[in-house]
Coordinates of C-alpha atoms in Angstrom, one line a residue:
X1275 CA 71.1 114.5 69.6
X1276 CA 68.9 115.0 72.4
X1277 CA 65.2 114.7 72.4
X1278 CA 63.8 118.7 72.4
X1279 CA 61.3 117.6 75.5
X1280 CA 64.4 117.2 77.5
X1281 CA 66.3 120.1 76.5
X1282 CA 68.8 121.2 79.2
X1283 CA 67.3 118.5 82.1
X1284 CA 70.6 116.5 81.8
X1285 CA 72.7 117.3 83.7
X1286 CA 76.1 115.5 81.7
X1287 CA 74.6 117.5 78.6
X1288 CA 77.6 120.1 77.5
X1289 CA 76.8 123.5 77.8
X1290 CA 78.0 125.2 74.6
X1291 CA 78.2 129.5 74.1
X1292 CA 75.1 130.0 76.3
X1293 CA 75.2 133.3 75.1
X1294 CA 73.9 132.0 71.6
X1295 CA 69.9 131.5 71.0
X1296 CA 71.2 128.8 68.2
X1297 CA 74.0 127.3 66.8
X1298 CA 73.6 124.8 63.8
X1299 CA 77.1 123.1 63.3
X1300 CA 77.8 121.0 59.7
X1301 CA 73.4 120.6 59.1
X1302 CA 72.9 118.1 56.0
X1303 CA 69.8 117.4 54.3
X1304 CA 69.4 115.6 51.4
X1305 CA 66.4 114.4 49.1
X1306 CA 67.0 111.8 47.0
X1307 CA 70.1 112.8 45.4
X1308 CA 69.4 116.1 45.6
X1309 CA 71.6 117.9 48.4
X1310 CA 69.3 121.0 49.8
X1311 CA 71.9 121.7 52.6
X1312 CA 75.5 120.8 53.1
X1313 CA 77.5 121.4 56.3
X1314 CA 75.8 124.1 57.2
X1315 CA 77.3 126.8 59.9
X1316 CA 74.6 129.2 61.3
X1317 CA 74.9 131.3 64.9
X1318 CA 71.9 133.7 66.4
X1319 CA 72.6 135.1 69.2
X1320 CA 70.1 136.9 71.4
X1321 CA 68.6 140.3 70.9
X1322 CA 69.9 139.8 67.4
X1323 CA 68.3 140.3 63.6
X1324 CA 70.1 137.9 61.2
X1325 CA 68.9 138.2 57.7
X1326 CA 69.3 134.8 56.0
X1327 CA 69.9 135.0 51.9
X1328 CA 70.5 132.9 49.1
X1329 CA 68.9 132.2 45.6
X1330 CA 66.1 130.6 44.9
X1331 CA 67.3 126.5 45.7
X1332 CA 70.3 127.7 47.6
X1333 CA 68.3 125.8 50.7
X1334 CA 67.4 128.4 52.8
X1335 CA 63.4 126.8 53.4
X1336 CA 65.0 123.9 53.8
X1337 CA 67.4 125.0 56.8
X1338 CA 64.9 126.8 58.6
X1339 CA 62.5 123.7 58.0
X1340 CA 64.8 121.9 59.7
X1341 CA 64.8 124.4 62.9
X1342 CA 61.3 124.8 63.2
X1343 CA 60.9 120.6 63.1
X1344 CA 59.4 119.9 59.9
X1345 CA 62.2 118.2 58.9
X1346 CA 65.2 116.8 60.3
X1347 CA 68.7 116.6 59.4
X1348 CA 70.2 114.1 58.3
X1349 CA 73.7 115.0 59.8
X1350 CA 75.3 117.7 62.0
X1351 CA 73.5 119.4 65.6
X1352 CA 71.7 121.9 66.3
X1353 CA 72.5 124.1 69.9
X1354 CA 69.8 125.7 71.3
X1355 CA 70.4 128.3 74.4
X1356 CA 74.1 126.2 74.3
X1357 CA 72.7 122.8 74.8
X1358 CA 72.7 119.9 72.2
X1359 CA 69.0 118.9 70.7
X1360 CA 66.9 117.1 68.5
X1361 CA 64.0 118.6 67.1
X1362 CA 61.7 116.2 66.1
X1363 CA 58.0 118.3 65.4
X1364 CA 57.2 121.8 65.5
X1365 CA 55.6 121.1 69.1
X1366 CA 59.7 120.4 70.0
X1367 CA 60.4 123.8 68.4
X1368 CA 57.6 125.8 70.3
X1369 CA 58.7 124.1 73.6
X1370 CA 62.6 125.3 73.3
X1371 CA 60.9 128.8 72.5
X1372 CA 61.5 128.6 68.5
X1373 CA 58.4 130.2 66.3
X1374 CA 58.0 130.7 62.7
X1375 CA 56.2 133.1 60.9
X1376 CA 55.0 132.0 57.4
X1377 CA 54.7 134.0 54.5
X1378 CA 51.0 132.6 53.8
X1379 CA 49.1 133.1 57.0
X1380 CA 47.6 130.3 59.1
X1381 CA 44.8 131.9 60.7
X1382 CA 40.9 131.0 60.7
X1383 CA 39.4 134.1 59.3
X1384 CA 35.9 133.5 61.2
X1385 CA 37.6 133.2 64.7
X1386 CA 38.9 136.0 66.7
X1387 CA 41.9 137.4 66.9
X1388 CA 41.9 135.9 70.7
X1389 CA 41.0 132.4 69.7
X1390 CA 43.2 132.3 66.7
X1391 CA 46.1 132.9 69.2
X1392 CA 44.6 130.8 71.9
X1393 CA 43.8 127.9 69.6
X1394 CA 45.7 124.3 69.9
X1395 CA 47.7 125.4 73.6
X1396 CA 46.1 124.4 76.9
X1397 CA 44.5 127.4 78.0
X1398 CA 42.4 124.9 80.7
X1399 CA 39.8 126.8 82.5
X1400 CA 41.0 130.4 82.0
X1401 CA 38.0 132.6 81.3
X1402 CA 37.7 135.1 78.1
X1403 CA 38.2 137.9 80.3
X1404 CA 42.3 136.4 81.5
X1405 CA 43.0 135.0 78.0
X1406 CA 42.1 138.8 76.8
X1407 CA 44.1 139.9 79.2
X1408 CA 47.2 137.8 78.7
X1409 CA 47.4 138.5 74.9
X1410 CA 47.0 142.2 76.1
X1411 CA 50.0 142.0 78.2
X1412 CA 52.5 140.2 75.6
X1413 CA 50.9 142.8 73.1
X1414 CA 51.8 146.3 75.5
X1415 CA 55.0 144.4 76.2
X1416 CA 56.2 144.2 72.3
X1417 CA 54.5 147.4 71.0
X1418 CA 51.7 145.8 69.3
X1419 CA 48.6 146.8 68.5
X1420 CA 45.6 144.1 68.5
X1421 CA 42.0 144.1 69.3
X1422 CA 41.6 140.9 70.6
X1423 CA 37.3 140.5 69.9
X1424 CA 37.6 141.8 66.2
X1425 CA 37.2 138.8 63.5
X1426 CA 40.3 138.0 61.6
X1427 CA 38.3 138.5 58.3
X1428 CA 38.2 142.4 59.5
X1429 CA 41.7 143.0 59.3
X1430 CA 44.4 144.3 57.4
X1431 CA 46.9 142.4 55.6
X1432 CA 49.5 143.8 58.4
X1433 CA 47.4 143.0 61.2
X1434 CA 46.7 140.0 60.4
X1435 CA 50.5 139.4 60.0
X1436 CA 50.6 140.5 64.1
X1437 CA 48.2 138.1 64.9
X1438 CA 51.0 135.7 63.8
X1439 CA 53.5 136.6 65.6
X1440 CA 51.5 137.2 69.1
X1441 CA 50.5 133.2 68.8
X1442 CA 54.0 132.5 68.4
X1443 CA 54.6 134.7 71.3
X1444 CA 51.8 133.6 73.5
X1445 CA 53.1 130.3 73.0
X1446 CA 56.7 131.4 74.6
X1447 CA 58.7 131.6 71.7
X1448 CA 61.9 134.0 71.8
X1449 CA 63.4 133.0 68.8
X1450 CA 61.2 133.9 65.6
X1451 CA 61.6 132.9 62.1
X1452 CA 59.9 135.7 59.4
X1453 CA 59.8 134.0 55.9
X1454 CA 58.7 137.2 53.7
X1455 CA 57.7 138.8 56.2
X1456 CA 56.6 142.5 53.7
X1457 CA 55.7 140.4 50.7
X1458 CA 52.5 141.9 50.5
X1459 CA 52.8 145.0 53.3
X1460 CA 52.3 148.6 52.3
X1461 CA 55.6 150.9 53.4
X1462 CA 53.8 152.4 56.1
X1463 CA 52.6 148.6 57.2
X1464 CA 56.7 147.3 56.3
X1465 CA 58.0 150.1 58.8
X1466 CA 55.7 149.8 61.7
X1467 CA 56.9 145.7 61.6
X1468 CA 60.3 146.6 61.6
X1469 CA 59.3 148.7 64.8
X1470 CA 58.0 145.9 66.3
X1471 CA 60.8 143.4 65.8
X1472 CA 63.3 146.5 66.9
X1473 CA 61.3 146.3 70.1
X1474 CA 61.5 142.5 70.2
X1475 CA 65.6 142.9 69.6
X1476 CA 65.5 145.0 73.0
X1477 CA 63.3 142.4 74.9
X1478 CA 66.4 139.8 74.2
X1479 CA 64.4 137.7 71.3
X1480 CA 66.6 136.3 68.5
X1481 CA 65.1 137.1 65.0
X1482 CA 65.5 135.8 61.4
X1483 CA 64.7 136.9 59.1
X1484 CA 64.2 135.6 55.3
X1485 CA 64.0 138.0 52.5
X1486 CA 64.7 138.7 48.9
X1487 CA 64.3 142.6 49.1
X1488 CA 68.5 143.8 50.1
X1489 CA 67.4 147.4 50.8
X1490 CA 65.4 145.6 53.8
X1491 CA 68.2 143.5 54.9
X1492 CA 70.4 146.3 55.3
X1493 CA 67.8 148.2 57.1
X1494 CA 66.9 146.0 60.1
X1495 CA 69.6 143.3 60.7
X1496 CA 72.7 143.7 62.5
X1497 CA 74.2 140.5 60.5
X1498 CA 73.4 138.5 57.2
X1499 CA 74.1 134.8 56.5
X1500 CA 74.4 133.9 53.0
X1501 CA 74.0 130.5 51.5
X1502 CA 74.4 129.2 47.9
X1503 CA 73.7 126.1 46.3
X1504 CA 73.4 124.5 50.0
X1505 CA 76.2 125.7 51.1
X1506 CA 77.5 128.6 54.0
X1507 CA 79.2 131.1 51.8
X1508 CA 79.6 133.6 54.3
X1509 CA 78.2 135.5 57.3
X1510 CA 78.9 139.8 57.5
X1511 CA 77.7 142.4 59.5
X1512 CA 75.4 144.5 58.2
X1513 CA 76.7 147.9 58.3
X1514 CA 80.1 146.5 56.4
X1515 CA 77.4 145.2 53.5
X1516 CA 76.0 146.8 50.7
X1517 CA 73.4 145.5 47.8
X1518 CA 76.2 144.6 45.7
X1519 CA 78.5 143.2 47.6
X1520 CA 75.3 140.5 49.1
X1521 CA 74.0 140.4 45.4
X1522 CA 77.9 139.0 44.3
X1523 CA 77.7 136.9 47.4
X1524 CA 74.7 135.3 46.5
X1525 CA 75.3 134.1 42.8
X1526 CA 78.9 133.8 43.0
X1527 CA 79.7 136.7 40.4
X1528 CA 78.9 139.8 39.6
X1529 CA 75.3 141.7 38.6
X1530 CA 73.9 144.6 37.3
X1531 CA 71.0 145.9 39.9
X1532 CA 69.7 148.7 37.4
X1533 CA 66.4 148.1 36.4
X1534 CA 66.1 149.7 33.0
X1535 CA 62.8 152.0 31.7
X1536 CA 63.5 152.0 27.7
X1537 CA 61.8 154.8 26.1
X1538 CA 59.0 153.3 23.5
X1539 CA 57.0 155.0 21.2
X1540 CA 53.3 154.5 21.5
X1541 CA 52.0 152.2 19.9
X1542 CA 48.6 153.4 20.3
X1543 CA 45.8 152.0 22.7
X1544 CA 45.2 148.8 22.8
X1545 CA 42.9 147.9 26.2
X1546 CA 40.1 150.6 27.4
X1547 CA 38.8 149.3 30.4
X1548 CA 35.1 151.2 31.2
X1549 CA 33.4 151.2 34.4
X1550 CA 34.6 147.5 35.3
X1551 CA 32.6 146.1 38.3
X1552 CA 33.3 142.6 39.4
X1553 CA 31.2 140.5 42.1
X1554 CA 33.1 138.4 44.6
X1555 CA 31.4 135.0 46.1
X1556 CA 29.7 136.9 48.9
X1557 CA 28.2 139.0 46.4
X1558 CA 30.1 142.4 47.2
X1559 CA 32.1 144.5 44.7
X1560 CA 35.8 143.3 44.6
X1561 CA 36.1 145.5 41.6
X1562 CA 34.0 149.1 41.7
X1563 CA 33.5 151.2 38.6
X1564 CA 37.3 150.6 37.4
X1565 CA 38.6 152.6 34.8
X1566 CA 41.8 152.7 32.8
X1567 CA 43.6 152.2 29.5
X1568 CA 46.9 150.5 28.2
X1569 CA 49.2 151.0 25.5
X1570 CA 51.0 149.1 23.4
X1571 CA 54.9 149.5 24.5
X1572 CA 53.4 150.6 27.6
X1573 CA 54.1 148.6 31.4
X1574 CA 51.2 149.7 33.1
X1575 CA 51.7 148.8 36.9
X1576 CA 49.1 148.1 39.5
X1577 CA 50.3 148.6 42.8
X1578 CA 47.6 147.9 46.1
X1579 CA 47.4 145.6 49.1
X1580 CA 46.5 142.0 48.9
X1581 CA 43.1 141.4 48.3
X1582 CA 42.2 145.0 47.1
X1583 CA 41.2 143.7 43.5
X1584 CA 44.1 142.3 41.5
X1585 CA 43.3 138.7 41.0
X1586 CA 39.8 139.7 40.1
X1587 CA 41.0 142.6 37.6
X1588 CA 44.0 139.5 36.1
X1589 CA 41.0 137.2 35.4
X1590 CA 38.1 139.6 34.2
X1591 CA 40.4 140.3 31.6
X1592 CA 41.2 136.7 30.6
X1593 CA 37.3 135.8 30.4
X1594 CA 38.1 133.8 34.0
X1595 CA 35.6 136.4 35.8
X1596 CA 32.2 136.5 35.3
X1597 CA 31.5 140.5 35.2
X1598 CA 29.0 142.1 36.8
X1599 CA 29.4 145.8 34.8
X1600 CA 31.2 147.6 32.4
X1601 CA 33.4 147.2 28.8
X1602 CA 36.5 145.9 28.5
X1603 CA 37.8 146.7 25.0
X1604 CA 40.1 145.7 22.7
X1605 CA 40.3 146.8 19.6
X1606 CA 37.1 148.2 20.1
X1607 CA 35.9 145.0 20.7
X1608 CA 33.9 144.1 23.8
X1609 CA 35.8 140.9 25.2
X1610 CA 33.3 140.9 27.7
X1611 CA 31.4 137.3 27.5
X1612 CA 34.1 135.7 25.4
X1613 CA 35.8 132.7 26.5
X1614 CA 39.0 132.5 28.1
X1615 CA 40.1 130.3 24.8
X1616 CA 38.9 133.6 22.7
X1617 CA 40.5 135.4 24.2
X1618 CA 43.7 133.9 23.8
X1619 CA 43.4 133.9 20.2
X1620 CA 42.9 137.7 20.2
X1621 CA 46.6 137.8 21.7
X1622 CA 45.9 138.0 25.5
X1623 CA 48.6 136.2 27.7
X1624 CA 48.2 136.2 31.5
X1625 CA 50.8 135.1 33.9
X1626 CA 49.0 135.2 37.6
X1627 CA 51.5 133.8 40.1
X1628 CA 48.7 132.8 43.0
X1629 CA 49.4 131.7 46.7
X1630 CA 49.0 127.7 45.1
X1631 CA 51.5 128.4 42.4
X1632 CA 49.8 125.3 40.4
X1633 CA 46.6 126.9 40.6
X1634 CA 46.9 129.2 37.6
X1635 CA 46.9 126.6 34.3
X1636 CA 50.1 124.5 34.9
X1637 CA 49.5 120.6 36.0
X1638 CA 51.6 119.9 38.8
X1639 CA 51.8 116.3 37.7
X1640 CA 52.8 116.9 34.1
X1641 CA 56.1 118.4 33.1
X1642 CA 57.2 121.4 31.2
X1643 CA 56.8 119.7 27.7
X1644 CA 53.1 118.4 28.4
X1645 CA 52.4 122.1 30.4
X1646 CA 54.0 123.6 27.3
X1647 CA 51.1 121.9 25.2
X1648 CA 48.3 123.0 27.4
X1649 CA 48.7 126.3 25.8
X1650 CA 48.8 125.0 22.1
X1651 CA 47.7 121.8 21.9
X1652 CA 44.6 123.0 20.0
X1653 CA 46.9 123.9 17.5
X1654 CA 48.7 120.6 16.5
X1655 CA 48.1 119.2 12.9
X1656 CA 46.0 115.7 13.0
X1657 CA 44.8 113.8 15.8
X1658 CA 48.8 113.0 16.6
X1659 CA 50.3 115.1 19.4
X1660 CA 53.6 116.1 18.3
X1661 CA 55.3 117.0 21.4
X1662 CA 58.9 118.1 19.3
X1663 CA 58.0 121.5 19.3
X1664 CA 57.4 122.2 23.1
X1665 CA 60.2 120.0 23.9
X1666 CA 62.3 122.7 21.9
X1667 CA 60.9 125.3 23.8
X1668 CA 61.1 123.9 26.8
X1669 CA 65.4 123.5 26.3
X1670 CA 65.1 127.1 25.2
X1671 CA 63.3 128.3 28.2
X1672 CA 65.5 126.4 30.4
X1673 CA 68.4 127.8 28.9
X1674 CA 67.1 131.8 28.8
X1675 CA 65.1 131.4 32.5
X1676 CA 68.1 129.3 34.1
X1677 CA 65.1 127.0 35.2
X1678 CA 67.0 124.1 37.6
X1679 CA 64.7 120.8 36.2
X1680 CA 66.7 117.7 36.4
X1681 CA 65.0 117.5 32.7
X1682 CA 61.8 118.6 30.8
X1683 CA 59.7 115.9 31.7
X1684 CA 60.0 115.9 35.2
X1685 CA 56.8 117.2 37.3
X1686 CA 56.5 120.4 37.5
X1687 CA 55.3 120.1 41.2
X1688 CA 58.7 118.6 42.0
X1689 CA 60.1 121.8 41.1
X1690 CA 60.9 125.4 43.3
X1691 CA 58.1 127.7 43.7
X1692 CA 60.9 130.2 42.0
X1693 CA 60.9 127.9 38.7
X1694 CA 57.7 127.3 38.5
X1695 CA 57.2 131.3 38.6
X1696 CA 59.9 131.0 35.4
X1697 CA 57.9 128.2 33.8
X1698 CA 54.9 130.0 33.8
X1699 CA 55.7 133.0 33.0
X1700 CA 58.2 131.5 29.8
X1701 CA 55.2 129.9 28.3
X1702 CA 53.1 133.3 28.3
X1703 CA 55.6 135.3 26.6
X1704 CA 56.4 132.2 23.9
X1705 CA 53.1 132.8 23.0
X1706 CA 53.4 136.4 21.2
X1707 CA 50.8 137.9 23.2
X1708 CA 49.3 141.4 22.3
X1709 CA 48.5 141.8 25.9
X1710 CA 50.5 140.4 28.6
X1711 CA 49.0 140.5 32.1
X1712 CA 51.4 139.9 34.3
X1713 CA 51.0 139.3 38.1
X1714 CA 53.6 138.8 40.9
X1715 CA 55.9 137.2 38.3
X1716 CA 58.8 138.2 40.6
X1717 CA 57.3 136.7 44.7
X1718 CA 60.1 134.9 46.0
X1719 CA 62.4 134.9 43.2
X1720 CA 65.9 135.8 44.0
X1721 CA 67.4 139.5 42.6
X1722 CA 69.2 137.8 40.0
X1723 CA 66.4 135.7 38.6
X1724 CA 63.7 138.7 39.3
X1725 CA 66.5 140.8 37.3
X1726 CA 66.1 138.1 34.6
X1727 CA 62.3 138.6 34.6
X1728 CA 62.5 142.7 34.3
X1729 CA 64.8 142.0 31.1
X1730 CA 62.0 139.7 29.4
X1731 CA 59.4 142.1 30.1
X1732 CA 61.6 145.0 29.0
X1733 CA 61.7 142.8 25.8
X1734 CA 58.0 142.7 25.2
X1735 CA 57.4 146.3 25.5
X1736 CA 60.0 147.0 22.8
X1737 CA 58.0 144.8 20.5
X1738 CA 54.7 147.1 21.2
X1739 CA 53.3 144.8 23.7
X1740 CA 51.2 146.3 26.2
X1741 CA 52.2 144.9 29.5
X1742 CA 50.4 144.8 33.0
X1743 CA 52.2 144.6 35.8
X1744 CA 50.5 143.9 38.9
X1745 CA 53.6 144.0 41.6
X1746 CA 54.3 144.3 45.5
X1747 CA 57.6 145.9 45.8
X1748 CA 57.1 149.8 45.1
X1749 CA 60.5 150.3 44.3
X1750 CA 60.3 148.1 41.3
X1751 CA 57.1 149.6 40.0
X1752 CA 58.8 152.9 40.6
X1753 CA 62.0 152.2 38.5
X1754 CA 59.9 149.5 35.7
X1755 CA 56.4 150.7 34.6
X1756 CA 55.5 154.1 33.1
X1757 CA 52.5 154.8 34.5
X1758 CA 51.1 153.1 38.1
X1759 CA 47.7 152.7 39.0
X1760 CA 46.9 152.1 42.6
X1761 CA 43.3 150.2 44.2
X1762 CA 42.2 150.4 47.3
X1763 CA 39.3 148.1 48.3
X1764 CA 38.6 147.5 44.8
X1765 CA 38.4 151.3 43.9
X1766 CA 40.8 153.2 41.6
X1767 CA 42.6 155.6 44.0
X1768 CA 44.5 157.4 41.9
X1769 CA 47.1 156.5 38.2
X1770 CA 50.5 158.4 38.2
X1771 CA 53.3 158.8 36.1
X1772 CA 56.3 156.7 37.4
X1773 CA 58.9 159.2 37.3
X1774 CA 57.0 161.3 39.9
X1775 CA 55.8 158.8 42.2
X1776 CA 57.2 158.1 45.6
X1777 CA 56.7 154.9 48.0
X1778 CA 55.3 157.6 50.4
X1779 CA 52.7 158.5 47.7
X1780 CA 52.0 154.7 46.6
X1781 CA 51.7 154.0 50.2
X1782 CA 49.1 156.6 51.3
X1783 CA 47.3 156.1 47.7
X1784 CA 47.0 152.2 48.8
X1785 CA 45.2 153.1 52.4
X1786 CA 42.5 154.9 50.8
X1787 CA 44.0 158.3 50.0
X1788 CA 43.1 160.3 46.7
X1789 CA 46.0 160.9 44.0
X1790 CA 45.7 164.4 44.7
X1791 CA 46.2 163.9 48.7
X1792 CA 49.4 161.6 48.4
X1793 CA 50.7 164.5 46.7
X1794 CA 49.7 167.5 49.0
X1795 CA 50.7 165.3 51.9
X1796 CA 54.6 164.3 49.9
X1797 CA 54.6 168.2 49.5

């Protein structure tokens, strides 16, 4: 392969379907012993949206890792604009006009938009006033909207996600990688991106995009690649595509897509949250005056933009969060001031699936036996650990999740981000909790392992549990939880019964609007 500097300046180099942005022919990558992509086939062509999907493992990261330059392939080529080269670093990528997109932004929140899209190219002695206007220009040109002085700190969780793709732009690229691109977008936020790569489609760019929401997929691309297990299964237009037919595609067989909404009697209140009022670091309210109550064989949803109060609201209740105001009561007792481990005891379980997926009580170094013990090691008779038991559980967890571990004992950091999710989340519910807080258990998980998840939390609300469900996709919270409350800069705006909320409502109760004006303005 050629070196990507050189791209196209040889003039012996075959030309191959010019008409193609890319074309990966028989990519390999292997780790170890572990195959993460085998022979793959791939084709973009320009002013094209190919959706790429797969399980979790079935090596889609992997592939586009490998055409963005963060890895390379061990076998196979990779045809950029129809000429043979070798991508050696995500500076090669950048310079044959390849960008990606990352789920988890990279941007300096003190800088400004400008020099967040400015920063690491050669901008040499251009002035403020022509760098403003040459980000203004690319922005008028896609349909986006930026205000290049404003602070990145200032900005929504959407426009932060422009900023992103006008550095990729500003730095020439017309082939653009999206990895969950609406993870954590409202509808109305979701939409207006799909505007803007429509746009981009018309300008001639070549999109993918990676995604586990299908209704998405079907929505904005015109074809879909589907791997599994490493492997090109198959590639289909869009419009000849349905959920079920990518679903079957996916994971080889088929699956039901219903998520279920059992009808359980109440099993009386069991969490009365009063007045809750949480302090962030710079000393400003990322929880005001919250109010609420859960049930037991209740699934309570909590539905918001990132960074509207969730992780605070997770961790106040699991003694994690010092509290600035308020009661939060169970059993009428105050579990304000108690200690995380006190907590426990009383039943509480929280599964918080954070950015840093290690972050939230597993060690990364340790596998799912010793991460098992974490939770009950206290317990253990003697001075002896006795590691039988959570080596039981683990098989069993293994077995009921589908968690892919060459065995129990290996890291835990070696793992997927998906089954570590599935690790996490097992060892909550093997606890018997009361209470189970539950937050993002799905992000990133593939439809049939999220479908998994909905089942186990189905199964704790029929044992009069009382489940929160903090979530992103609207559609889920719709169809799972009973009742949804929505925040909005760390206010409650608004808690509805599922079966008569929309995503239009959700949406509009997420930006600020009052319960009662979602539903004047869905009327």
């Amino acid at each position: 392969m050629q070196n990507a500097k050189k791209w196209g300046s040889d003039v012996d180099q075959p030309v191959k379907q010019p008409n193609l942005a890319i074309e990966l022919k028989g990519l390999t990558k292997t780790f170890g012993e572990v195959i993460a992509n085998k022979d793959i086939d791939l084709t973009l062509k320009h002013g094209e949206i190919l959706a790429l999907l797969g399980e979790n493992g079935s090596g889609k990261t992997t592939l586009m890792n490998m055409l963005s330059g963060l890895y390379r392939p061990d076998s196979g080529e990779i045809y950029v604009g129809g000429r043979l080269v070798d991508i050696r670093s995500p500076h090669d990528a950048i310079a044959l006009g390849i960008g990606m997109i990352h789920q988890h932004f990279k941007l300096v929140d003190v800088l400004s938009v400008r020099d967040n899209i400015v920063l690491g190219t050669k901008s040499g002695g251009k002035s403020r006033a022509q760098l403003t206007a040459e980000i203004v220009e690319i922005s008028e040109r896609f349909g986006l909207s930026v205000e290049p002085d404003r602070k990145i700190y200032s900005l929504s969780v959407g426009e932060k996600q422009t900023v992103e793709i006008l550095k990729v732009l500003y730095r020439g690229a017309r082939i653009l990688i999206l990895d969950e691109p609406t993870a954590v977008l409202t509808p109305q936020e979701t939409e207006r991106l799909f505007e803007i790569l429509r746009k981009m489609k018309q300008q001639g760019c070549a999109v993918i995009i990676i995604t586990h929401k299908l209704n998405e997929v079907l929505s904005i691309s015109d074809r879909v690649t589907i791997l599994r297990k490493g492997h090109t299964i198959e590639t289909v237009q869009t419009a000849q595509a349905t959920m079920r037919s990518l679903t079957e595609a996916m994971v080889g067989q088929s699956v039901d897509l219903s998520i279920h909404r059992p009808e359980i009697e109440d099993a009386g209140r069991i969490l009365d949250v009063h007045h809750l009022t949480v302090l962030n670091e710079e000393n400003v309210k990322a929880l005001n005056d919250v109010s609420f109550e859960l049930h037991g064989g209740e699934i309570l949803g909590v539905a918001g933009v990132a960074g509207s109060g969730q992780k605070e609201l997770c961790e106040a209740i699991a003694g994690l969060q010092t509290v600035a105001g308020g009661a939060i009561l169970h059993n009428d007792i105050n579990l304000v001031g108690l200690t995380p481990r006190q907590i426990i005891k009383r039943g509480i379980s929280m599964s918080f699936i954070p950015e840093d997926r290690l972050g939230m009580g597993l060690v990364g170094s340790m596998g799912m036996v010793d991460n098992l013990l974490l939770k009950e090691y206290q317990n253990q008779p003697g001075i002896f650990v006795d590691r039988k038991p959570p080596r039981k559980l683990a098989k069993e967890l293994i077995e009921r999740l589908s968690i892919v571990t060459p065995d129990v004992m290996t890291p835990v950091k070696q793992l997927s981000g998906g089954n570590v999710q599935k690790v996490l989340l097992g060892r909550e519910i093997a606890s018997n909790p009361r209470i189970l807080i539950t937050a993002y258990p799905v992000r990133g998980l593939d439809i049939n392992s999220s479908m998994t998840i909905y089942r186990l939390i189905n199964e704790q609300k029929a044992k009069g549990v009382g489940v929160l469900f903090i979530g992103e996709d609207l559609d889920v919270l719709i169809e799972l939880c009973d009742r949804i409350m929505v925040l909005c800069g760390g206010k409650v705006t608004g808690i509805v019964n599922a079966k008569e909320a929309t995503k239009e409502m959700l949406g509009l109760m997420m930006t600020g609007s009052s319960r009662e004006e979602a539903l004047s303005h869905a009327r």
